[in-house]
């Protein structure tokens, strides 16, 4: 699936984003008034599922390399890999793999930080990253995201679950 969103009102998206609104409830519980030792004990007892300091895996590095190779072959500037976008992509890849379903990040806009003009996302799965990248290039809307000359930054992530590799590419134009 491919999607692009813009903060620019005069630019239309490259593709319609299809989203499943199956977001998980986010409850916040204030810790005010509790003894600090109780709050710390509760936090230490929680399982740690945070992404690593770097969201880069060999497979996600391969995805970024494939994107930049095809951009170079089409005369488009390479994209700078951006760590925050890698984490955004990783969070989405984990959500899709956990649910076993392909869908766009319903929080893509709110996940962006700083000044930006245009953001896009490609999501897919397949037996390996090269086959997913080939499928992206054979899709008009995914290919448009990959080759869009306005994009300057890229975040990628992959998650393997069984025989599937879930791939997320996040594009950003400043």
PDB file of N, CA and C in Angstrom, residues 52-151:
ATOM      1  N   UNK A  52      15.464  -0.845  19.677  1.00  0.00           N
ATOM      2  CA  UNK A  52      16.859  -0.600  20.029  1.00  0.00           C
ATOM      3  C   UNK A  52      17.237   0.860  19.757  1.00  0.00           C
ATOM      4  N   UNK A  53      18.368   1.278  20.320  1.00  0.00           N
ATOM      5  CA  UNK A  53      18.819   2.658  20.119  1.00  0.00           C
ATOM      6  C   UNK A  53      18.890   2.978  18.634  1.00  0.00           C
ATOM      7  N   UNK A  54      19.253   2.014  17.839  1.00  0.00           N
ATOM      8  CA  UNK A  54      19.235   2.182  16.393  1.00  0.00           C
ATOM      9  C   UNK A  54      18.247   1.174  15.817  1.00  0.00           C
ATOM     10  N   UNK A  55      17.371   1.652  14.951  1.00  0.00           N
ATOM     11  CA  UNK A  55      16.368   0.777  14.344  1.00  0.00           C
ATOM     12  C   UNK A  55      16.921   0.095  13.098  1.00  0.00           C
ATOM     13  N   UNK A  56      18.209   0.218  12.837  1.00  0.00           N
ATOM     14  CA  UNK A  56      18.822  -0.312  11.628  1.00  0.00           C
ATOM     15  C   UNK A  56      19.150  -1.791  11.766  1.00  0.00           C
ATOM     16  N   UNK A  57      18.597  -2.582  10.878  1.00  0.00           N
ATOM     17  CA  UNK A  57      18.970  -3.989  10.756  1.00  0.00           C
ATOM     18  C   UNK A  57      19.574  -4.156   9.367  1.00  0.00           C
ATOM     19  N   UNK A  58      20.203  -5.280   9.132  1.00  0.00           N
ATOM     20  CA  UNK A  58      20.784  -5.509   7.807  1.00  0.00           C
ATOM     21  C   UNK A  58      19.710  -5.453   6.728  1.00  0.00           C
ATOM     22  N   UNK A  59      18.528  -6.003   7.012  1.00  0.00           N
ATOM     23  CA  UNK A  59      17.445  -5.990   6.021  1.00  0.00           C
ATOM     24  C   UNK A  59      16.954  -4.571   5.760  1.00  0.00           C
ATOM     25  N   UNK A  60      16.845  -3.747   6.806  1.00  0.00           N
ATOM     26  CA  UNK A  60      16.375  -2.372   6.581  1.00  0.00           C
ATOM     27  C   UNK A  60      17.442  -1.549   5.859  1.00  0.00           C
ATOM     28  N   UNK A  61      18.708  -1.842   6.101  1.00  0.00           N
ATOM     29  CA  UNK A  61      19.792  -1.186   5.361  1.00  0.00           C
ATOM     30  C   UNK A  61      19.703  -1.575   3.880  1.00  0.00           C
ATOM     31  N   UNK A  62      19.386  -2.839   3.613  1.00  0.00           N
ATOM     32  CA  UNK A  62      19.223  -3.303   2.233  1.00  0.00           C
ATOM     33  C   UNK A  62      18.067  -2.576   1.550  1.00  0.00           C
ATOM     34  N   UNK A  63      16.960  -2.388   2.266  1.00  0.00           N
ATOM     35  CA  UNK A  63      15.809  -1.667   1.698  1.00  0.00           C
ATOM     36  C   UNK A  63      16.231  -0.254   1.310  1.00  0.00           C
ATOM     37  N   UNK A  64      16.917   0.454   2.195  1.00  0.00           N
ATOM     38  CA  UNK A  64      17.358   1.822   1.898  1.00  0.00           C
ATOM     39  C   UNK A  64      18.321   1.828   0.709  1.00  0.00           C
ATOM     40  N   UNK A  65      19.221   0.848   0.666  1.00  0.00           N
ATOM     41  CA  UNK A  65      20.165   0.765  -0.452  1.00  0.00           C
ATOM     42  C   UNK A  65      19.421   0.543  -1.770  1.00  0.00           C
ATOM     43  N   UNK A  66      18.432  -0.346  -1.770  1.00  0.00           N
ATOM     44  CA  UNK A  66      17.653  -0.611  -2.993  1.00  0.00           C
ATOM     45  C   UNK A  66      16.894   0.628  -3.453  1.00  0.00           C
ATOM     46  N   UNK A  67      16.318   1.356  -2.504  1.00  0.00           N
ATOM     47  CA  UNK A  67      15.602   2.598  -2.844  1.00  0.00           C
ATOM     48  C   UNK A  67      16.564   3.586  -3.487  1.00  0.00           C
ATOM     49  N   UNK A  68      17.723   3.795  -2.882  1.00  0.00           N
ATOM     50  CA  UNK A  68      18.677   4.764  -3.431  1.00  0.00           C
ATOM     51  C   UNK A  68      19.294   4.295  -4.739  1.00  0.00           C
ATOM     52  N   UNK A  69      19.444   3.003  -4.932  1.00  0.00           N
ATOM     53  CA  UNK A  69      19.944   2.495  -6.221  1.00  0.00           C
ATOM     54  C   UNK A  69      18.957   2.800  -7.346  1.00  0.00           C
ATOM     55  N   UNK A  70      17.683   2.562  -7.098  1.00  0.00           N
ATOM     56  CA  UNK A  70      16.697   2.801  -8.149  1.00  0.00           C
ATOM     57  C   UNK A  70      16.528   4.306  -8.397  1.00  0.00           C
ATOM     58  N   UNK A  71      16.636   5.106  -7.356  1.00  0.00           N
ATOM     59  CA  UNK A  71      16.572   6.567  -7.547  1.00  0.00           C
ATOM     60  C   UNK A  71      17.750   7.033  -8.409  1.00  0.00           C
ATOM     61  N   UNK A  72      18.949   6.520  -8.127  1.00  0.00           N
ATOM     62  CA  UNK A  72      20.133   6.892  -8.913  1.00  0.00           C
ATOM     63  C   UNK A  72      19.970   6.461 -10.365  1.00  0.00           C
ATOM     64  N   UNK A  73      19.416   5.275 -10.583  1.00  0.00           N
ATOM     65  CA  UNK A  73      19.210   4.781 -11.948  1.00  0.00           C
ATOM     66  C   UNK A  73      18.216   5.639 -12.727  1.00  0.00           C
ATOM     67  N   UNK A  74      17.347   6.359 -12.006  1.00  0.00           N
ATOM     68  CA  UNK A  74      16.359   7.230 -12.655  1.00  0.00           C
ATOM     69  C   UNK A  74      16.749   8.707 -12.561  1.00  0.00           C
ATOM     70  N   UNK A  75      17.986   8.985 -12.158  1.00  0.00           N
ATOM     71  CA  UNK A  75      18.469  10.364 -12.113  1.00  0.00           C
ATOM     72  C   UNK A  75      17.892  11.190 -10.982  1.00  0.00           C
ATOM     73  N   UNK A  76      17.424  10.545  -9.931  1.00  0.00           N
ATOM     74  CA  UNK A  76      16.857  11.247  -8.775  1.00  0.00           C
ATOM     75  C   UNK A  76      17.865  11.210  -7.634  1.00  0.00           C
ATOM     76  N   UNK A  77      17.965  12.308  -6.904  1.00  0.00           N
ATOM     77  CA  UNK A  77      18.921  12.384  -5.789  1.00  0.00           C
ATOM     78  C   UNK A  77      18.664  11.281  -4.761  1.00  0.00           C
ATOM     79  N   UNK A  78      19.746  10.835  -4.146  1.00  0.00           N
ATOM     80  CA  UNK A  78      19.630   9.826  -3.094  1.00  0.00           C
ATOM     81  C   UNK A  78      18.941  10.441  -1.882  1.00  0.00           C
ATOM     82  N   UNK A  79      18.341   9.591  -1.074  1.00  0.00           N
ATOM     83  CA  UNK A  79      17.678  10.021   0.154  1.00  0.00           C
ATOM     84  C   UNK A  79      18.599   9.793   1.338  1.00  0.00           C
ATOM     85  N   UNK A  80      18.605  10.730   2.272  1.00  0.00           N
ATOM     86  CA  UNK A  80      19.360  10.567   3.508  1.00  0.00           C
ATOM     87  C   UNK A  80      18.534   9.716   4.461  1.00  0.00           C
ATOM     88  N   UNK A  81      19.138   8.691   5.008  1.00  0.00           N
ATOM     89  CA  UNK A  81      18.462   7.846   5.982  1.00  0.00           C
ATOM     90  C   UNK A  81      18.402   8.615   7.301  1.00  0.00           C
ATOM     91  N   UNK A  82      17.209   8.680   7.871  1.00  0.00           N
ATOM     92  CA  UNK A  82      16.961   9.479   9.062  1.00  0.00           C
ATOM     93  C   UNK A  82      16.518   8.560  10.207  1.00  0.00           C
ATOM     94  N   UNK A  83      17.219   8.622  11.322  1.00  0.00           N
ATOM     95  CA  UNK A  83      16.966   7.694  12.437  1.00  0.00           C
ATOM     96  C   UNK A  83      15.545   7.792  12.984  1.00  0.00           C
ATOM     97  N   UNK A  84      15.007   9.002  13.117  1.00  0.00           N
ATOM     98  CA  UNK A  84      13.632   9.121  13.623  1.00  0.00           C
ATOM     99  C   UNK A  84      12.642   8.430  12.677  1.00  0.00           C
ATOM    100  N   UNK A  85      12.840   8.606  11.375  1.00  0.00           N
ATOM    101  CA  UNK A  85      11.960   7.943  10.404  1.00  0.00           C
ATOM    102  C   UNK A  85      12.128   6.427  10.462  1.00  0.00           C
ATOM    103  N   UNK A  86      13.345   5.954  10.745  1.00  0.00           N
ATOM    104  CA  UNK A  86      13.556   4.511  10.932  1.00  0.00           C
ATOM    105  C   UNK A  86      12.698   3.991  12.085  1.00  0.00           C
ATOM    106  N   UNK A  87      12.647   4.734  13.169  1.00  0.00           N
ATOM    107  CA  UNK A  87      11.850   4.317  14.321  1.00  0.00           C
ATOM    108  C   UNK A  87      10.352   4.354  14.004  1.00  0.00           C
ATOM    109  N   UNK A  88       9.907   5.369  13.276  1.00  0.00           N
ATOM    110  CA  UNK A  88       8.500   5.434  12.855  1.00  0.00           C
ATOM    111  C   UNK A  88       8.172   4.215  11.996  1.00  0.00           C
ATOM    112  N   UNK A  89       9.064   3.895  11.066  1.00  0.00           N
ATOM    113  CA  UNK A  89       8.865   2.730  10.196  1.00  0.00           C
ATOM    114  C   UNK A  89       8.869   1.432  11.014  1.00  0.00           C
ATOM    115  N   UNK A  90       9.783   1.331  11.973  1.00  0.00           N
ATOM    116  CA  UNK A  90       9.863   0.127  12.795  1.00  0.00           C
ATOM    117  C   UNK A  90       8.592  -0.080  13.613  1.00  0.00           C
ATOM    118  N   UNK A  91       8.091   0.991  14.199  1.00  0.00           N
ATOM    119  CA  UNK A  91       6.845   0.875  14.972  1.00  0.00           C
ATOM    120  C   UNK A  91       5.716   0.339  14.094  1.00  0.00           C
ATOM    121  N   UNK A  92       5.618   0.833  12.862  1.00  0.00           N
ATOM    122  CA  UNK A  92       4.554   0.375  11.964  1.00  0.00           C
ATOM    123  C   UNK A  92       4.782  -1.065  11.517  1.00  0.00           C
ATOM    124  N   UNK A  93       6.011  -1.424  11.223  1.00  0.00           N
ATOM    125  CA  UNK A  93       6.302  -2.808  10.828  1.00  0.00           C
ATOM    126  C   UNK A  93       5.944  -3.771  11.958  1.00  0.00           C
ATOM    127  N   UNK A  94       6.247  -3.383  13.191  1.00  0.00           N
ATOM    128  CA  UNK A  94       5.902  -4.224  14.334  1.00  0.00           C
ATOM    129  C   UNK A  94       4.393  -4.364  14.484  1.00  0.00           C
ATOM    130  N   UNK A  95       3.646  -3.263  14.311  1.00  0.00           N
ATOM    131  CA  UNK A  95       2.180  -3.327  14.417  1.00  0.00           C
ATOM    132  C   UNK A  95       1.604  -4.274  13.368  1.00  0.00           C
ATOM    133  N   UNK A  96       2.071  -4.146  12.124  1.00  0.00           N
ATOM    134  CA  UNK A  96       1.547  -4.995  11.055  1.00  0.00           C
ATOM    135  C   UNK A  96       1.886  -6.464  11.307  1.00  0.00           C
ATOM    136  N   UNK A  97       3.127  -6.733  11.696  1.00  0.00           N
ATOM    137  CA  UNK A  97       3.546  -8.117  11.937  1.00  0.00           C
ATOM    138  C   UNK A  97       2.762  -8.726  13.096  1.00  0.00           C
ATOM    139  N   UNK A  98       2.543  -7.943  14.145  1.00  0.00           N
ATOM    140  CA  UNK A  98       1.793  -8.451  15.295  1.00  0.00           C
ATOM    141  C   UNK A  98       0.351  -8.784  14.914  1.00  0.00           C
ATOM    142  N   UNK A  99      -0.262  -7.957  14.087  1.00  0.00           N
ATOM    143  CA  UNK A  99      -1.652  -8.185  13.688  1.00  0.00           C
ATOM    144  C   UNK A  99      -1.770  -9.118  12.494  1.00  0.00           C
ATOM    145  N   UNK A 100      -0.659  -9.312  11.779  1.00  0.00           N
ATOM    146  CA  UNK A 100      -0.706 -10.133  10.572  1.00  0.00           C
ATOM    147  C   UNK A 100      -1.542  -9.484   9.491  1.00  0.00           C
ATOM    148  N   UNK A 101      -1.531  -8.149   9.459  1.00  0.00           N
ATOM    149  CA  UNK A 101      -2.354  -7.403   8.505  1.00  0.00           C
ATOM    150  C   UNK A 101      -1.565  -6.229   7.933  1.00  0.00           C
ATOM    151  N   UNK A 102      -1.826  -5.921   6.680  1.00  0.00           N
ATOM    152  CA  UNK A 102      -1.171  -4.824   5.977  1.00  0.00           C
ATOM    153  C   UNK A 102      -2.043  -3.583   6.089  1.00  0.00           C
ATOM    154  N   UNK A 103      -1.481  -2.506   6.646  1.00  0.00           N
ATOM    155  CA  UNK A 103      -2.228  -1.252   6.766  1.00  0.00           C
ATOM    156  C   UNK A 103      -1.250  -0.105   6.970  1.00  0.00           C
ATOM    157  N   UNK A 104      -1.704   1.099   6.595  1.00  0.00           N
ATOM    158  CA  UNK A 104      -0.870   2.284   6.783  1.00  0.00           C
ATOM    159  C   UNK A 104      -0.898   2.735   8.235  1.00  0.00           C
ATOM    160  N   UNK A 105       0.130   3.472   8.603  1.00  0.00           N
ATOM    161  CA  UNK A 105       0.263   4.015   9.943  1.00  0.00           C
ATOM    162  C   UNK A 105      -0.801   5.090  10.155  1.00  0.00           C
ATOM    163  N   UNK A 106      -1.778   4.836  11.022  1.00  0.00           N
ATOM    164  CA  UNK A 106      -2.819   5.833  11.240  1.00  0.00           C
ATOM    165  C   UNK A 106      -2.300   7.073  11.970  1.00  0.00           C
ATOM    166  N   UNK A 107      -1.093   6.992  12.539  1.00  0.00           N
ATOM    167  CA  UNK A 107      -0.497   8.105  13.285  1.00  0.00           C
ATOM    168  C   UNK A 107       0.707   8.695  12.569  1.00  0.00           C
ATOM    169  N   UNK A 108       0.794   8.495  11.265  1.00  0.00           N
ATOM    170  CA  UNK A 108       1.977   8.945  10.527  1.00  0.00           C
ATOM    171  C   UNK A 108       2.196  10.452  10.678  1.00  0.00           C
ATOM    172  N   UNK A 109       1.142  11.235  10.538  1.00  0.00           N
ATOM    173  CA  UNK A 109       1.282  12.691  10.630  1.00  0.00           C
ATOM    174  C   UNK A 109       1.759  13.110  12.019  1.00  0.00           C
ATOM    175  N   UNK A 110       1.144  12.571  13.065  1.00  0.00           N
ATOM    176  CA  UNK A 110       1.526  12.973  14.420  1.00  0.00           C
ATOM    177  C   UNK A 110       2.915  12.456  14.804  1.00  0.00           C
ATOM    178  N   UNK A 111       3.431  11.459  14.094  1.00  0.00           N
ATOM    179  CA  UNK A 111       4.769  10.933  14.382  1.00  0.00           C
ATOM    180  C   UNK A 111       5.875  11.811  13.802  1.00  0.00           C
ATOM    181  N   UNK A 112       5.531  12.720  12.907  1.00  0.00           N
ATOM    182  CA  UNK A 112       6.537  13.581  12.284  1.00  0.00           C
ATOM    183  C   UNK A 112       6.925  14.704  13.234  1.00  0.00           C
ATOM    184  N   UNK A 113       8.199  15.031  13.239  1.00  0.00           N
ATOM    185  CA  UNK A 113       8.702  16.109  14.089  1.00  0.00           C
ATOM    186  C   UNK A 113       9.410  17.132  13.214  1.00  0.00           C
ATOM    187  N   UNK A 114       9.483  18.354  13.726  1.00  0.00           N
ATOM    188  CA  UNK A 114      10.195  19.409  13.007  1.00  0.00           C
ATOM    189  C   UNK A 114       9.427  19.906  11.800  1.00  0.00           C
ATOM    190  N   UNK A 115      10.130  20.666  10.979  1.00  0.00           N
ATOM    191  CA  UNK A 115       9.542  21.222   9.763  1.00  0.00           C
ATOM    192  C   UNK A 115       9.529  20.187   8.663  1.00  0.00           C
ATOM    193  N   UNK A 116       8.385  19.990   8.049  1.00  0.00           N
ATOM    194  CA  UNK A 116       8.289  19.090   6.908  1.00  0.00           C
ATOM    195  C   UNK A 116       7.128  19.554   6.037  1.00  0.00           C
ATOM    196  N   UNK A 117       7.177  19.189   4.780  1.00  0.00           N
ATOM    197  CA  UNK A 117       6.147  19.595   3.834  1.00  0.00           C
ATOM    198  C   UNK A 117       5.323  18.432   3.303  1.00  0.00           C
ATOM    199  N   UNK A 118       5.935  17.263   3.213  1.00  0.00           N
ATOM    200  CA  UNK A 118       5.332  16.151   2.493  1.00  0.00           C
ATOM    201  C   UNK A 118       5.828  14.862   3.110  1.00  0.00           C
ATOM    202  N   UNK A 119       4.937  13.927   3.351  1.00  0.00           N
ATOM    203  CA  UNK A 119       5.345  12.644   3.914  1.00  0.00           C
ATOM    204  C   UNK A 119       4.618  11.531   3.165  1.00  0.00           C
ATOM    205  N   UNK A 120       5.306  10.430   2.953  1.00  0.00           N
ATOM    206  CA  UNK A 120       4.702   9.291   2.270  1.00  0.00           C
ATOM    207  C   UNK A 120       5.141   8.001   2.925  1.00  0.00           C
ATOM    208  N   UNK A 121       4.397   6.949   2.643  1.00  0.00           N
ATOM    209  CA  UNK A 121       4.690   5.662   3.254  1.00  0.00           C
ATOM    210  C   UNK A 121       4.366   4.542   2.270  1.00  0.00           C
ATOM    211  N   UNK A 122       5.268   3.597   2.143  1.00  0.00           N
ATOM    212  CA  UNK A 122       5.016   2.353   1.425  1.00  0.00           C
ATOM    213  C   UNK A 122       5.051   1.238   2.450  1.00  0.00           C
ATOM    214  N   UNK A 123       4.037   0.377   2.431  1.00  0.00           N
ATOM    215  CA  UNK A 123       4.005  -0.785   3.311  1.00  0.00           C
ATOM    216  C   UNK A 123       3.743  -2.022   2.467  1.00  0.00           C
ATOM    217  N   UNK A 124       4.413  -3.116   2.809  1.00  0.00           N
ATOM    218  CA  UNK A 124       4.201  -4.346   2.064  1.00  0.00           C
ATOM    219  C   UNK A 124       4.809  -5.523   2.800  1.00  0.00           C
ATOM    220  N   UNK A 125       4.553  -6.708   2.286  1.00  0.00           N
ATOM    221  CA  UNK A 125       5.183  -7.902   2.830  1.00  0.00           C
ATOM    222  C   UNK A 125       5.410  -8.896   1.704  1.00  0.00           C
ATOM    223  N   UNK A 126       6.336  -9.793   1.937  1.00  0.00           N
ATOM    224  CA  UNK A 126       6.667 -10.807   0.947  1.00  0.00           C
ATOM    225  C   UNK A 126       7.708 -11.744   1.514  1.00  0.00           C
ATOM    226  N   UNK A 127       8.248 -12.621   0.679  1.00  0.00           N
ATOM    227  CA  UNK A 127       9.219 -13.602   1.171  1.00  0.00           C
ATOM    228  C   UNK A 127      10.580 -12.996   1.515  1.00  0.00           C
ATOM    229  N   UNK A 128      10.934 -11.870   0.868  1.00  0.00           N
ATOM    230  CA  UNK A 128      12.195 -11.189   1.167  1.00  0.00           C
ATOM    231  C   UNK A 128      12.111  -9.745   0.696  1.00  0.00           C
ATOM    232  N   UNK A 129      13.067  -8.914   1.129  1.00  0.00           N
ATOM    233  CA  UNK A 129      12.995  -7.484   0.832  1.00  0.00           C
ATOM    234  C   UNK A 129      13.149  -7.193  -0.659  1.00  0.00           C
ATOM    235  N   UNK A 130      13.930  -7.970  -1.374  1.00  0.00           N
ATOM    236  CA  UNK A 130      14.097  -7.721  -2.808  1.00  0.00           C
ATOM    237  C   UNK A 130      12.796  -7.934  -3.568  1.00  0.00           C
ATOM    238  N   UNK A 131      12.031  -8.958  -3.190  1.00  0.00           N
ATOM    239  CA  UNK A 131      10.745  -9.197  -3.863  1.00  0.00           C
ATOM    240  C   UNK A 131       9.730  -8.118  -3.509  1.00  0.00           C
ATOM    241  N   UNK A 132       9.748  -7.646  -2.271  1.00  0.00           N
ATOM    242  CA  UNK A 132       8.841  -6.563  -1.885  1.00  0.00           C
ATOM    243  C   UNK A 132       9.210  -5.294  -2.646  1.00  0.00           C
ATOM    244  N   UNK A 133      10.505  -4.993  -2.739  1.00  0.00           N
ATOM    245  CA  UNK A 133      10.945  -3.806  -3.480  1.00  0.00           C
ATOM    246  C   UNK A 133      10.545  -3.914  -4.952  1.00  0.00           C
ATOM    247  N   UNK A 134      10.686  -5.086  -5.548  1.00  0.00           N
ATOM    248  CA  UNK A 134      10.272  -5.282  -6.948  1.00  0.00           C
ATOM    249  C   UNK A 134       8.768  -5.047  -7.090  1.00  0.00           C
ATOM    250  N   UNK A 135       7.989  -5.523  -6.128  1.00  0.00           N
ATOM    251  CA  UNK A 135       6.537  -5.300  -6.179  1.00  0.00           C
ATOM    252  C   UNK A 135       6.228  -3.813  -6.047  1.00  0.00           C
ATOM    253  N   UNK A 136       6.944  -3.104  -5.165  1.00  0.00           N
ATOM    254  CA  UNK A 136       6.756  -1.654  -5.053  1.00  0.00           C
ATOM    255  C   UNK A 136       7.034  -0.970  -6.396  1.00  0.00           C
ATOM    256  N   UNK A 137       8.103  -1.366  -7.054  1.00  0.00           N
ATOM    257  CA  UNK A 137       8.460  -0.732  -8.325  1.00  0.00           C
ATOM    258  C   UNK A 137       7.472  -1.073  -9.441  1.00  0.00           C
ATOM    259  N   UNK A 138       6.741  -2.160  -9.307  1.00  0.00           N
ATOM    260  CA  UNK A 138       5.733  -2.532 -10.309  1.00  0.00           C
ATOM    261  C   UNK A 138       4.370  -1.930 -10.014  1.00  0.00           C
ATOM    262  N   UNK A 139       4.275  -1.155  -8.956  1.00  0.00           N
ATOM    263  CA  UNK A 139       3.034  -0.478  -8.581  1.00  0.00           C
ATOM    264  C   UNK A 139       3.214   1.021  -8.840  1.00  0.00           C
ATOM    265  N   UNK A 140       2.311   1.609  -9.586  1.00  0.00           N
ATOM    266  CA  UNK A 140       2.422   3.026  -9.952  1.00  0.00           C
ATOM    267  C   UNK A 140       2.568   3.934  -8.726  1.00  0.00           C
ATOM    268  N   UNK A 141       1.741   3.720  -7.709  1.00  0.00           N
ATOM    269  CA  UNK A 141       1.760   4.626  -6.562  1.00  0.00           C
ATOM    270  C   UNK A 141       2.981   4.405  -5.666  1.00  0.00           C
ATOM    271  N   UNK A 142       3.395   3.167  -5.484  1.00  0.00           N
ATOM    272  CA  UNK A 142       4.595   2.911  -4.688  1.00  0.00           C
ATOM    273  C   UNK A 142       5.829   3.462  -5.398  1.00  0.00           C
ATOM    274  N   UNK A 143       5.886   3.228  -6.691  1.00  0.00           N
ATOM    275  CA  UNK A 143       6.998   3.721  -7.505  1.00  0.00           C
ATOM    276  C   UNK A 143       7.070   5.252  -7.442  1.00  0.00           C
ATOM    277  N   UNK A 144       5.896   5.900  -7.456  1.00  0.00           N
ATOM    278  CA  UNK A 144       5.863   7.365  -7.370  1.00  0.00           C
ATOM    279  C   UNK A 144       6.480   7.850  -6.061  1.00  0.00           C
ATOM    280  N   UNK A 145       6.189   7.179  -4.970  1.00  0.00           N
ATOM    281  CA  UNK A 145       6.821   7.555  -3.698  1.00  0.00           C
ATOM    282  C   UNK A 145       8.332   7.360  -3.759  1.00  0.00           C
ATOM    283  N   UNK A 146       8.761   6.232  -4.274  1.00  0.00           N
ATOM    284  CA  UNK A 146      10.190   5.922  -4.331  1.00  0.00           C
ATOM    285  C   UNK A 146      10.953   6.939  -5.175  1.00  0.00           C
ATOM    286  N   UNK A 147      10.368   7.370  -6.285  1.00  0.00           N
ATOM    287  CA  UNK A 147      11.069   8.263  -7.218  1.00  0.00           C
ATOM    288  C   UNK A 147      10.728   9.744  -7.055  1.00  0.00           C
ATOM    289  N   UNK A 148       9.866  10.099  -6.125  1.00  0.00           N
ATOM    290  CA  UNK A 148       9.458  11.499  -5.943  1.00  0.00           C
ATOM    291  C   UNK A 148      10.684  12.362  -5.637  1.00  0.00           C
ATOM    292  N   UNK A 149      10.984  13.341  -6.512  1.00  0.00           N
ATOM    293  CA  UNK A 149      12.184  14.167  -6.302  1.00  0.00           C
ATOM    294  C   UNK A 149      12.057  15.125  -5.120  1.00  0.00           C
ATOM    295  N   UNK A 150      10.841  15.339  -4.607  1.00  0.00           N
ATOM    296  CA  UNK A 150      10.673  16.222  -3.451  1.00  0.00           C
ATOM    297  C   UNK A 150      11.156  15.584  -2.155  1.00  0.00           C
ATOM    298  N   UNK A 151      11.154  14.276  -2.089  1.00  0.00           N
ATOM    299  CA  UNK A 151      11.588  13.611  -0.865  1.00  0.00           C
ATOM    300  C   UNK A 151      13.102  13.738  -0.707  1.00  0.00           C
TER     301      UNK A 151
END
